[in-house]
Coordinates of C-alpha atoms and ligand atoms in Angstrom, one line a residue:
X17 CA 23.8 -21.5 -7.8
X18 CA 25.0 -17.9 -8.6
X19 CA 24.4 -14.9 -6.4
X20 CA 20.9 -14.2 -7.8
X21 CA 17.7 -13.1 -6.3
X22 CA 16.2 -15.7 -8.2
X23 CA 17.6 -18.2 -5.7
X24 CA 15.4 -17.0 -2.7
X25 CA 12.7 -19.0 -4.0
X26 CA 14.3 -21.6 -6.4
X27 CA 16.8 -23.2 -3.9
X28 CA 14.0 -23.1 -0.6
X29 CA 11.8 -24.7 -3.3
X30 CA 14.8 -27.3 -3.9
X31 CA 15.7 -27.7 0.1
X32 CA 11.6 -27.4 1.7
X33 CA 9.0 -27.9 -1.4
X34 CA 6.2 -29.2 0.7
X35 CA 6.6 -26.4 3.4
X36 CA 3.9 -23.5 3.0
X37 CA 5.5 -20.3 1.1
X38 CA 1.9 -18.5 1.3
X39 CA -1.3 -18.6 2.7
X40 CA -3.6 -16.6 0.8
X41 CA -6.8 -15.9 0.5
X42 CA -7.5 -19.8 2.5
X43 CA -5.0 -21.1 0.0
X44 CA -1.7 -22.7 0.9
X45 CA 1.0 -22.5 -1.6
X46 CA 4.3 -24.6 -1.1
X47 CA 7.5 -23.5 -2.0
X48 CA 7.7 -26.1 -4.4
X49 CA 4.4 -25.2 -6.2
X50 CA 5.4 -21.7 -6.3
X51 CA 8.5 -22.2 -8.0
X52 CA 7.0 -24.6 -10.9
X53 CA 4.5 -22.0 -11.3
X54 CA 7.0 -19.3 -11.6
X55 CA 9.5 -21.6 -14.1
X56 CA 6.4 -21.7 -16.1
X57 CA 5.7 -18.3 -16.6
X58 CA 9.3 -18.0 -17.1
X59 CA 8.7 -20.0 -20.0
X60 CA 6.4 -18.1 -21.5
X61 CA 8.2 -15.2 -21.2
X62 CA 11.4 -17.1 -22.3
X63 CA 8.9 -17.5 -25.5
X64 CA 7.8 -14.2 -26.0
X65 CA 11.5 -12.9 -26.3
X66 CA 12.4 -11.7 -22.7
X67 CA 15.8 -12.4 -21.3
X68 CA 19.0 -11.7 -20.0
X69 CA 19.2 -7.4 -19.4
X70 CA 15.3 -7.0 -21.0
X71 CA 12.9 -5.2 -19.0
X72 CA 9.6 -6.6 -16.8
X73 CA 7.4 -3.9 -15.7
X74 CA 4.5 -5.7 -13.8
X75 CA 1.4 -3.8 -12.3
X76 CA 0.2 -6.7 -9.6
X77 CA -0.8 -6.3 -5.9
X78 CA -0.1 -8.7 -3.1
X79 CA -1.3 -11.7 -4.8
X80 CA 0.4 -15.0 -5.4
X81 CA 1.2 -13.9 -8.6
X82 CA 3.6 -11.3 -7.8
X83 CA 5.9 -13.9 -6.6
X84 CA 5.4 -16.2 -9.6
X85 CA 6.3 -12.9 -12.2
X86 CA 8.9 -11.5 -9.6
X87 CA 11.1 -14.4 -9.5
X88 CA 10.2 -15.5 -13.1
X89 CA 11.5 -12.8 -14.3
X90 CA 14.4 -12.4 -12.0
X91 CA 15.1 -16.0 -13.4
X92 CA 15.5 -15.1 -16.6
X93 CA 17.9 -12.5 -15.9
X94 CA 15.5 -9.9 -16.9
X95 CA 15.7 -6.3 -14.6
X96 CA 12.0 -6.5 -12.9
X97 CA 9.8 -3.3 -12.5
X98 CA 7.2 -3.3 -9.9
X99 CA 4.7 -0.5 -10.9
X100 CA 3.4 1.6 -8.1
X101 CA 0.0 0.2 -7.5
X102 CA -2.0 3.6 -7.4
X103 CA -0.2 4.9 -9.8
X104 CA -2.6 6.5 -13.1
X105 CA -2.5 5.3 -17.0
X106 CA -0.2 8.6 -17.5
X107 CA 1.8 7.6 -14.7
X108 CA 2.2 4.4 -15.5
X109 CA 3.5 5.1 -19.1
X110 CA 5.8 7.3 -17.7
X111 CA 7.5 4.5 -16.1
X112 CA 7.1 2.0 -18.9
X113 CA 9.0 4.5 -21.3
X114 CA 11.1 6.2 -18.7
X115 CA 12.2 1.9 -17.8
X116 CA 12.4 0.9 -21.4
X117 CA 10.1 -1.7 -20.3
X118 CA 10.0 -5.0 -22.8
X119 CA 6.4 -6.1 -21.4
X120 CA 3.9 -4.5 -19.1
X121 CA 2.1 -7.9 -16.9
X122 CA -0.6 -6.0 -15.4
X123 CA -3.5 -7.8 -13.3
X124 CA -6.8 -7.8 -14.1
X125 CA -8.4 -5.2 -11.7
X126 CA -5.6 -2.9 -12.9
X127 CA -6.2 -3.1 -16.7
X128 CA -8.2 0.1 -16.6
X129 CA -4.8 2.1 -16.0
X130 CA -3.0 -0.5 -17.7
X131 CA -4.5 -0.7 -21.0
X132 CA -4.0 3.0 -21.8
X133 CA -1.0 3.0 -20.2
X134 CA 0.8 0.3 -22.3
X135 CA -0.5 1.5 -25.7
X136 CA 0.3 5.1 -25.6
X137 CA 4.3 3.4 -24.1
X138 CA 3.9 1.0 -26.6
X139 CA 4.4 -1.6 -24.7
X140 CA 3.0 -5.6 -24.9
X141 CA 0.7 -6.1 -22.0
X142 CA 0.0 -9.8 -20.8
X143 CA -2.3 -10.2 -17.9
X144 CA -2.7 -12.6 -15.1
X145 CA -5.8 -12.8 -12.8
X146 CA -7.8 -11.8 -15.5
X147 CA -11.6 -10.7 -15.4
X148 CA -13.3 -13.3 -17.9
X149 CA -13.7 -11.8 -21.3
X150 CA -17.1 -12.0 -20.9
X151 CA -17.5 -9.5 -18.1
X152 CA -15.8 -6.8 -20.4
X153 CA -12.5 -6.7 -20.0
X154 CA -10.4 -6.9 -23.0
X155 CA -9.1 -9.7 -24.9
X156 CA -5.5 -9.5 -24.1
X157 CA -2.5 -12.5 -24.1
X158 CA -3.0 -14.0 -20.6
X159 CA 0.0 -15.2 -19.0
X160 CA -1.2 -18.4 -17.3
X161 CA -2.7 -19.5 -20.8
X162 CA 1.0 -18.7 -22.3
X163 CA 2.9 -20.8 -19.9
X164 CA 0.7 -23.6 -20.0
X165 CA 1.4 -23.5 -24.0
X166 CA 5.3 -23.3 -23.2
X167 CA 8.1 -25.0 -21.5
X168 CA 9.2 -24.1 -18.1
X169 CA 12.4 -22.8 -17.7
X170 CA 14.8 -26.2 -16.3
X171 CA 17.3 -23.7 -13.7
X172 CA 17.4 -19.3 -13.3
X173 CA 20.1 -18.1 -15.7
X174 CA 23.4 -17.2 -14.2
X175 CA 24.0 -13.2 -13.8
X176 CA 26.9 -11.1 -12.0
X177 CA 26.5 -10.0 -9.1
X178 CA 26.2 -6.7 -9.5
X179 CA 24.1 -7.0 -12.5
X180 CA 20.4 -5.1 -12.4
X181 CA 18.1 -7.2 -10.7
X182 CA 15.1 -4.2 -9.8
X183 CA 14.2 -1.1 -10.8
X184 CA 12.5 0.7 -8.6
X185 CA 10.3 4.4 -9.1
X186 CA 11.1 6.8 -6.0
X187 CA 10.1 10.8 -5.9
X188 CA 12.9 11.7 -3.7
X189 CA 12.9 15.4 -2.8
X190 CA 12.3 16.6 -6.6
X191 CA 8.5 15.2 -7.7
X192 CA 9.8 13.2 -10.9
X193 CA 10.1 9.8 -10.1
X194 CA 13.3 8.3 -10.7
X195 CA 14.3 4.9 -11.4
X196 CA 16.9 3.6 -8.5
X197 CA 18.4 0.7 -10.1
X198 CA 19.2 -2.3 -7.3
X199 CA 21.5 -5.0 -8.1
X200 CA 21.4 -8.6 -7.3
X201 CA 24.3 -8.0 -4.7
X202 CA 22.9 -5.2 -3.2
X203 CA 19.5 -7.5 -2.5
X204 CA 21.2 -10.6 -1.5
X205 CA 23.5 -9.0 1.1
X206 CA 20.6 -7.2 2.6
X207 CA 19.0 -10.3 2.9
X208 CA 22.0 -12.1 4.5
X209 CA 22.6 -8.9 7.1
X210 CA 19.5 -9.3 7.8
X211 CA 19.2 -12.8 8.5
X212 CA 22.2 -13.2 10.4
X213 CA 22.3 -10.6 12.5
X214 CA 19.1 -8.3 12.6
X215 CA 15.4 -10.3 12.1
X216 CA 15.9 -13.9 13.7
X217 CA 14.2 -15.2 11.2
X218 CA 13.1 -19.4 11.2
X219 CA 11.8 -21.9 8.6
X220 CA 9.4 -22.1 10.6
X221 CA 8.2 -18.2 11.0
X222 CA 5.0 -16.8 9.9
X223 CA 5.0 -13.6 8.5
X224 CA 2.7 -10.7 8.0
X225 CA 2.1 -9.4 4.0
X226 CA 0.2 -6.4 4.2
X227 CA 2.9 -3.9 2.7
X228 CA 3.2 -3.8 -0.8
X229 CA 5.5 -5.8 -2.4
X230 CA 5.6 -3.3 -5.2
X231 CA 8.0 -1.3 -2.3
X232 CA 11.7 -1.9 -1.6
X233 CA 10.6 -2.7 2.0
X234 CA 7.9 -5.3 1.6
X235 CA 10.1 -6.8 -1.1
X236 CA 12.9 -7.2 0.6
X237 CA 12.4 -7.2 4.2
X238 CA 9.6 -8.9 4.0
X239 CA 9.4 -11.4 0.5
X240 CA 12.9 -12.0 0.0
X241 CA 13.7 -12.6 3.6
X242 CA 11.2 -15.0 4.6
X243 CA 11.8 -17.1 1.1
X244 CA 15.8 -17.6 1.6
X245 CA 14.8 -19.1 5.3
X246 CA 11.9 -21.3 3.9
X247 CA 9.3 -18.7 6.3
X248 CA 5.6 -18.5 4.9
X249 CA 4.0 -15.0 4.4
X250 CA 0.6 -14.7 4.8
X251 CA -0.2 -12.2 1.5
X252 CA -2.8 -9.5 1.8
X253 CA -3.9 -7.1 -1.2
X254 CA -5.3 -4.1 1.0
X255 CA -4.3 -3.7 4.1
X256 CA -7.2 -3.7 6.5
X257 CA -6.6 -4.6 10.8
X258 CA -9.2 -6.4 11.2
X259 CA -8.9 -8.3 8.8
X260 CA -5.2 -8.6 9.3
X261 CA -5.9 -9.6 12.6
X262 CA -8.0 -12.4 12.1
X263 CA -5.6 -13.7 9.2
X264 CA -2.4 -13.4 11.9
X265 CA -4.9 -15.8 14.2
X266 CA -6.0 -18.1 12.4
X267 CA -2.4 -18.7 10.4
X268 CA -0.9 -18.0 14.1
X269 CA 1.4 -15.3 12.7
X270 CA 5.0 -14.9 14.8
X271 CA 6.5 -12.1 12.9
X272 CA 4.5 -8.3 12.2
X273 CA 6.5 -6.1 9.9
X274 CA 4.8 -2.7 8.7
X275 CA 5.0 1.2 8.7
X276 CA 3.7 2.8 11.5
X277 CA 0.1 4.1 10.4
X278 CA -0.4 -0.2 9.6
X279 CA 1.2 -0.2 14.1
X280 CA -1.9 2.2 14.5
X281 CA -4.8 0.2 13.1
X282 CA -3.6 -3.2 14.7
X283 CA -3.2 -1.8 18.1
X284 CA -7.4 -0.5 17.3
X285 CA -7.8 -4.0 16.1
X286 CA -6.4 -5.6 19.2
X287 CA -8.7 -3.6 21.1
X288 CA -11.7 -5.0 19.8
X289 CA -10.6 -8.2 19.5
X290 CA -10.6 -11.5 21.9
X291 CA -6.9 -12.9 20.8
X292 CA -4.2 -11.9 19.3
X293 CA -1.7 -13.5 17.2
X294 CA 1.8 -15.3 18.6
X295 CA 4.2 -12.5 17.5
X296 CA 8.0 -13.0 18.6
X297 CA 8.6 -9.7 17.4
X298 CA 7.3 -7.3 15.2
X299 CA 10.1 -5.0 12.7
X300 CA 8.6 -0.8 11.7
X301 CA 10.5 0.9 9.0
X302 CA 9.4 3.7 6.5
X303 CA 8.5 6.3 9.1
X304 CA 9.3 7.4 12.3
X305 CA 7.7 5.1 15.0
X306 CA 6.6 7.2 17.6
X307 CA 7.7 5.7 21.1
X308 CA 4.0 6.4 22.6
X309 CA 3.1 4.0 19.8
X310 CA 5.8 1.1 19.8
X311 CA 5.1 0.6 23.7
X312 CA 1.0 1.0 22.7
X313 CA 1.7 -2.0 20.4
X314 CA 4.4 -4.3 22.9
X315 CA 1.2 -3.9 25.5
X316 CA -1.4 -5.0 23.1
X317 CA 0.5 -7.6 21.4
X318 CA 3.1 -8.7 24.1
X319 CA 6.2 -8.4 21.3
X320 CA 8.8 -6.6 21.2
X321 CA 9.4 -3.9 18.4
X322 CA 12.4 -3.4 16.4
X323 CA 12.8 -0.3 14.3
X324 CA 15.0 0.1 11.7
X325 CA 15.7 2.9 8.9
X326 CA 16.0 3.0 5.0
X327 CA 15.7 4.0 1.7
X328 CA 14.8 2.5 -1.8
X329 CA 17.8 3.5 -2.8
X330 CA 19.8 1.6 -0.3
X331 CA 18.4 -1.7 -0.7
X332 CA 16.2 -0.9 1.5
X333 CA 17.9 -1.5 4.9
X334 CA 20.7 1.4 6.9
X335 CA 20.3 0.3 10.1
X336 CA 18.4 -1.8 12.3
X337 CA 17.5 -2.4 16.2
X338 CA 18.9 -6.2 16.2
X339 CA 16.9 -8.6 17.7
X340 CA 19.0 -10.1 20.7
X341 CA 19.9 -6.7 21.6
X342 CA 18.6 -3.8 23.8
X343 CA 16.1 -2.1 21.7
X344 CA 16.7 1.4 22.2
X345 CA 13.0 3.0 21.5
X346 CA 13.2 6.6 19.2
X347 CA 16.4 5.1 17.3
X348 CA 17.0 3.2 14.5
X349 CA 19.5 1.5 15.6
X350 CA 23.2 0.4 14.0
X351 CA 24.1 0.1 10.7
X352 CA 23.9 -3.9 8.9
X353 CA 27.6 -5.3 8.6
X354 CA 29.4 -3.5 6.0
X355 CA 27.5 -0.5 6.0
X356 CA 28.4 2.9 6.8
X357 CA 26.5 5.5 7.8
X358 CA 27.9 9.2 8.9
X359 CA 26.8 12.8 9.8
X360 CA 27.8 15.5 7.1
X361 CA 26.8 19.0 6.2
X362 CA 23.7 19.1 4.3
X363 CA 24.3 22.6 3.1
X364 CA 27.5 22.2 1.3
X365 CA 26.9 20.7 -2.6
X366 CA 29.5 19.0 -4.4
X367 CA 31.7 17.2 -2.0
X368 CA 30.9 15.5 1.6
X369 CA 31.7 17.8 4.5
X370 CA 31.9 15.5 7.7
X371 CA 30.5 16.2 10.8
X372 CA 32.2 14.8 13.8
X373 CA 31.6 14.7 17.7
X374 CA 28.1 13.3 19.8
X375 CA 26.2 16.5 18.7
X376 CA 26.4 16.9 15.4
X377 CA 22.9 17.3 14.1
X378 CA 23.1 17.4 9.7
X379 CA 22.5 14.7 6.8
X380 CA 23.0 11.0 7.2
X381 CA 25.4 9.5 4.3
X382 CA 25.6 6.4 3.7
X383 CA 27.9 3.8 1.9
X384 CA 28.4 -0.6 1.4
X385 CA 27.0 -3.1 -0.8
X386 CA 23.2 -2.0 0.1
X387 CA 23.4 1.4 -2.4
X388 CA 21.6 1.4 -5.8
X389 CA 23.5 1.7 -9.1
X390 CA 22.2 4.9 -9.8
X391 CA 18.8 6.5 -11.4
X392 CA 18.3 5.2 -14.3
X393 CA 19.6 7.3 -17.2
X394 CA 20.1 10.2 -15.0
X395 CA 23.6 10.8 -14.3
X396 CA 23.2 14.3 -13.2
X397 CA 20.6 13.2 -9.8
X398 CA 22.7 10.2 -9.6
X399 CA 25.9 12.2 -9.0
X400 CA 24.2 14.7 -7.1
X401 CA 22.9 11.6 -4.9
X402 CA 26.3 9.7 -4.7
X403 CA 29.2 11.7 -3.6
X404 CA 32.4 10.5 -3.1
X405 CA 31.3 7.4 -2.9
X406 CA 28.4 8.3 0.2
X407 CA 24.2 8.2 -0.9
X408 CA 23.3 11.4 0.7
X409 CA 19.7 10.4 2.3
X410 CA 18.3 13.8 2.6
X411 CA 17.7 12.7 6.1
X412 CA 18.2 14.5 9.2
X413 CA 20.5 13.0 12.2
X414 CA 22.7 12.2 14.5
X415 CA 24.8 8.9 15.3
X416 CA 26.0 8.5 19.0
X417 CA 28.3 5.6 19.7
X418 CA 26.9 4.0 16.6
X419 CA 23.4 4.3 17.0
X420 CA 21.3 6.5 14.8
X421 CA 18.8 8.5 15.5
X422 CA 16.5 9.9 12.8
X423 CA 15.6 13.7 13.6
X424 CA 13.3 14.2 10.5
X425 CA 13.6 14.4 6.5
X426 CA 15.3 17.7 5.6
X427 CA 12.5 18.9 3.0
X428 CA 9.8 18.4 6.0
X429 CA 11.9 20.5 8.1
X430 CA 9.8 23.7 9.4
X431 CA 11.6 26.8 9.9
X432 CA 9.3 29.2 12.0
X433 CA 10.7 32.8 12.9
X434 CA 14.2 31.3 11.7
X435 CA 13.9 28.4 14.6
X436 CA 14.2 24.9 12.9
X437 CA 11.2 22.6 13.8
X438 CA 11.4 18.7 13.2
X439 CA 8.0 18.1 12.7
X440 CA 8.9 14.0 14.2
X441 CA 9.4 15.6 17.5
X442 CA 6.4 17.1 17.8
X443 CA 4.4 14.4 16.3
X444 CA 5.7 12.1 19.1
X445 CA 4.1 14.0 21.5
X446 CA 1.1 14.8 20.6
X447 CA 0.9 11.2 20.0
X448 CA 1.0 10.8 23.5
X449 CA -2.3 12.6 24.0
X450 CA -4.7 9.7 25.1
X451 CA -7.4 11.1 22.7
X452 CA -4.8 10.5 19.7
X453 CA -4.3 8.0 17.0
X454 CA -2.4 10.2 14.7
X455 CA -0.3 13.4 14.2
X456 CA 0.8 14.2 11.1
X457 CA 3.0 17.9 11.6
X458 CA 3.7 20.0 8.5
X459 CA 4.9 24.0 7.9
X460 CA 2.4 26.1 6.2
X461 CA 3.7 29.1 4.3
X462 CA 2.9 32.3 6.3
X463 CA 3.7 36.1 6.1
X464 CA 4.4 36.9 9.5
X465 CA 6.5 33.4 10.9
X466 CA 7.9 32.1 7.1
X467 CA 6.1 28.9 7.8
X468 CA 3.7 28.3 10.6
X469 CA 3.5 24.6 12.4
X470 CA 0.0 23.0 11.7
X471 CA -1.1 19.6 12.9
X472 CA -3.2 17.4 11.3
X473 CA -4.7 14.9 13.5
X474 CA -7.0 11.9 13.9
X475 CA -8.8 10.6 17.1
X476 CA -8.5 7.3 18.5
X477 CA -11.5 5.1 18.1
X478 CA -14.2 6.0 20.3
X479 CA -12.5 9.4 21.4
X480 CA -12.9 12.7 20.2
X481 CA -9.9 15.5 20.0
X482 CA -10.4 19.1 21.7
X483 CA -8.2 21.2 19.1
X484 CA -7.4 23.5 22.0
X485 CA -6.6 21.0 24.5
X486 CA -4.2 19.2 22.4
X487 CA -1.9 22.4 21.7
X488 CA -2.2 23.0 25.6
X489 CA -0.9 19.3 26.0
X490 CA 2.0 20.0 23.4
X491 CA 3.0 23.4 24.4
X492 CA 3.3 22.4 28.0
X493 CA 5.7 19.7 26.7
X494 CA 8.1 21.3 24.1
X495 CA 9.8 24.6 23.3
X496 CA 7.3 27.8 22.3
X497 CA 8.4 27.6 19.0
X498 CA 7.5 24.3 18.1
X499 CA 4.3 23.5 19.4
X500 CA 1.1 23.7 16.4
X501 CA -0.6 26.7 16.2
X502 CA -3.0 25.2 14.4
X503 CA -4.5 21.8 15.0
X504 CA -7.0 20.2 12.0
X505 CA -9.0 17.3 13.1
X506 CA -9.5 14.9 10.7
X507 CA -11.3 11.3 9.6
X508 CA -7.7 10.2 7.8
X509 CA -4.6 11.4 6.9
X510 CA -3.5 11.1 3.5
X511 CA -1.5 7.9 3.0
X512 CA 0.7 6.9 0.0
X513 CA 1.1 3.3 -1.4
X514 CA 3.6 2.3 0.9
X515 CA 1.1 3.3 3.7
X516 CA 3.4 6.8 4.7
X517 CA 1.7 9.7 5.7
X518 CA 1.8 12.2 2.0
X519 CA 3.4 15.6 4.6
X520 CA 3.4 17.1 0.7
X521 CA -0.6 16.7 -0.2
X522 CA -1.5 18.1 3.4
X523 CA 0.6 20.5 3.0
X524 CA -1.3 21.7 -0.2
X525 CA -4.8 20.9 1.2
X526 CA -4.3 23.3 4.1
X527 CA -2.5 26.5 3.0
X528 CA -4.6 29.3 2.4
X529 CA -6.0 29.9 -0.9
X530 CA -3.4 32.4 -3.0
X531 CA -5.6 34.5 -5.8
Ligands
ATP3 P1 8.5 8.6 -2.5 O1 9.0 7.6 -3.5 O2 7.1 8.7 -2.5 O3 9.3 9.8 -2.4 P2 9.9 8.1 -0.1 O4 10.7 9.4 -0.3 O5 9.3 7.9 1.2 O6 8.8 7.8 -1.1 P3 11.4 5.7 0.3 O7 12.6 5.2 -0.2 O8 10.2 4.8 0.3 O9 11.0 7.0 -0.4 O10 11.5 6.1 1.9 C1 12.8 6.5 2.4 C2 12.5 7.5 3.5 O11 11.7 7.0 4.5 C3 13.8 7.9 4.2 O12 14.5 8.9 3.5 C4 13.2 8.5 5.5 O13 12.9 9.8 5.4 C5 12.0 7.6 5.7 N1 12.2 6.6 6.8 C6 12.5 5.3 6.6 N2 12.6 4.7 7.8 C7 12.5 5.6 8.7 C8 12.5 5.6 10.2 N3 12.6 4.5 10.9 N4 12.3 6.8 10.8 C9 12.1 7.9 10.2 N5 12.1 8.0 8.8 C10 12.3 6.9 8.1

């Protein structure tokens, strides 16, 4: 019982304990398993001190012990911190002190960061998948050893609903990563939309695990979903398509959720390969999904895909195209019940200016049970970010007849020779090139223009881009303004955790050189 986030694995665990919650690594863990395993380290942490209101930082990739801390943790009534997986020991401590974390549980590939990290914070470190001691790694409390020294926890504590449950680092717009606190209400009701009326989701269902479940979106629309229905993900550290591919086959995935550079590399991977997996649908978020690519992957995989929109600071889910309804391809759909979502003036500060009518293009605001408590011990961003009761998203839109469409982020907007330039519009086509896998579009700073539009771009497999043929494709396609002047070709484009496309480091990387 009680409304907490803790029950998505304790009551499936309860109802299905012999039905598979992960395959990993050519294990199969049931849900039963994988909640004694978490009540134990509950235990231990129990013993170590940690409970209601104290503070979990953990530092652990898609492994089955993320889980197990996760939704220890969360059973204790402690406020869980996933770590950003990439993130450096400096980082790191930034977020153990900035968090007020009570223990860092960091896994043993990560110690390197971690070690540093927790001692300058001063903060405990436990560790779980630990190197042995004798291969060098240091001699730190192991978690596994602790809970098998301690009682499991009998049932989760009982917490309000609107009590803490995550804390979750996000850059926003301003480079300091903030804390965006998510309560157990916010989670559970996502989870519920979501189920109800948006994924389909069955007991049955196996899901895809490649995005980090350090995110809001893997951890939510991915973790917390499949485990209320009793659904098995199959977990995968680092994200690789073939790989991915053959995991899908041989656990006979049904459901694909990812950003859109992870829709890229499968529809490569399909290419190569002799079968593909029995998707009933797949679900992109995170970034715009270029239509070229969404109907590139329904060919290759014979599934339809549903794109929805959101932030970590909404839980993560805005809106959604619902399964069991037209897909409407370059939208993300309507909101999840109880949601609101409108258009205001992104210029004015201090109070929400509405924006009504079919074109009105300006910020999407947002309100409902999904939005964040606020940044953690910032109450000036967190006003700034929450006005009148509306999360501005720092998003760029329009909502026609209740479906949004996502123009582009308004710090990625270009403005060349005072002409505003979504760089998401431009991407889309050049996506359509048959020589391209991947457009990534970005405003240089220039004397003559303000900004000038660049493109960064990678070939499809096998193919090879013509720079000058590719802004002949685009500029026959869209407005003079907008096309890229300048086209880099390129092996990859810079990806962040989360797997989306860093517009800021290329940004960086290609301006000219300023004595
Ligand atoms: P960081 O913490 O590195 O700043 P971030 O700003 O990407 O990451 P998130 O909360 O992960 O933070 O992502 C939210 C943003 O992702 C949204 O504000 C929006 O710009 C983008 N986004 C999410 N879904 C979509 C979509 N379907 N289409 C276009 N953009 C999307």
């Amino acid at each position: 019982g009680t409304l907490s986030v803790a029950s998505m694995l304790a009551e499936s665990a309860v109802r299905t304990p012999t039905r598979p919650a992960l395959h990993f690594m050519g294990r199969t863990i049931d849900y039963g398993t994988l909640w004694d395993e978490s009540r134990a380290y509950a235990g231990a942490l129990r013993d170590r001190g940690i409970g209601r209101g104290d503070r979990v930082a953990m530092l652990v990739p898609n492994v089955p012990d993320f889980p197990r801390v996760y939704y220890a943790a969360l059973a204790l009534g402690a406020v869980v911190v996933p770590v950003h997986l990439l993130f450096k020991a400096e980082e790191i401590a930034y977020v153990l002190r900035d968090s007020g974390a009570d223990v860092l549980i960091a896994a043993g590939p990560l110690l390197v960061e971690a070690v540093p990290a927790a001692a300058s914070a001063g903060v405990p470190l436990v560790t779980v998948l630990t190197p042995p001691v004798e291969s060098g790694g240091p001699d730190l409390p192991r978690l596994e050893a602790e809970a098998a020294a301690s009682a499991p926890i009998e049932r989760h504590v009982s917490v309000r609903p609107t009590d803490a449950a995550t804390i979750l680092y996000t850059s926003g717009t301003t480079g300091t990563p903030k804390g965006a606190v998510g309560s157990h209400l916010a989670i559970v009701e996502q989870v519920h939309c979501a189920l109800i009326d948006a994924f389909d989701m069955r007991a049955d269902d196996v899901v895809f695990g490649g995005l980090p479940l350090f995110h809001t979106f893997g951890q939510t629309a991915v973790m917390n979903i499949a485990f209320r229905k009793g659904a098995s993900i199959i977990l995968l550290p680092k994200f690789d398509p073939d790989q991915a591919l053959d995991l899908m086959n041989a656990h006979g995935a049904t459901v694909f959720t990812a950003v859109p550079t992870m829709f890229v590399g499968m529809v490569e991977a399909a290419a190569r390969a002799d079968s593909t997996p029995p998707l009933r649908y797949a679900v992109s978020g995170g970034a715009a999904l270029p239509v070229a690519l969404l109907e590139a992957f329904e060919r290759a995989y014979g599934a339809e895909v549903h794109e929805g929109y959101g932030l970590t600071e909404t839980s993560p889910t805005v809106s959604f195209n619902m399964v069991g309804e037209p897909i409407r391809p370059g939208t993300v759909g309507r909101t999840y019940w109880g949601i609101d979502a409108a258009i205001a003036d992104s210029e004015i500060e201090g109070r929400i200016v509405f924006l009504d009518g079919p074109e009105a293009l300006g910020e999407i605001v947002v309100r409902g049970h999904n939005l964040f408590k606020g940044y953690l011990g910032r109450p000036d961003a967190s006003a700034e970010a929450v006005v009148d009761g509306w999360f501005r998203t720092g998003d760029l839109g329009t909502i026609v007849d209740g479906i949004i469409t996502i123009v582009d982020r308004k710090k990625d907007m270009i403005v060349r020779n005072g002409y505003n330039v979504y760089p998401t519009e431009v991407e889309a086509v050049m996506m359509r090139h048959p020589d391209v896998a991947m457009a990534a579009v970005f405003g240089v700073a220039d004397d003559t223009h303000g900004q000038e539009v660049h493109a960064a771009v990678v070939a499809l497999d096998g193919h090879e881009v013509d720079p000058e043929a590719l802004v002949a494709f685009t500029r026959e396609r869209i407005a003079a303004y907008k096309y890229p002047r300048v086209v880099h070709v390129t092996d990859s484009l810079p990806l962040g955790g989360s797997g989306k496309v860093l517009k800021r480091q290329l940004v960086e990387q290609y301006s000219p050189v300023t004595a």
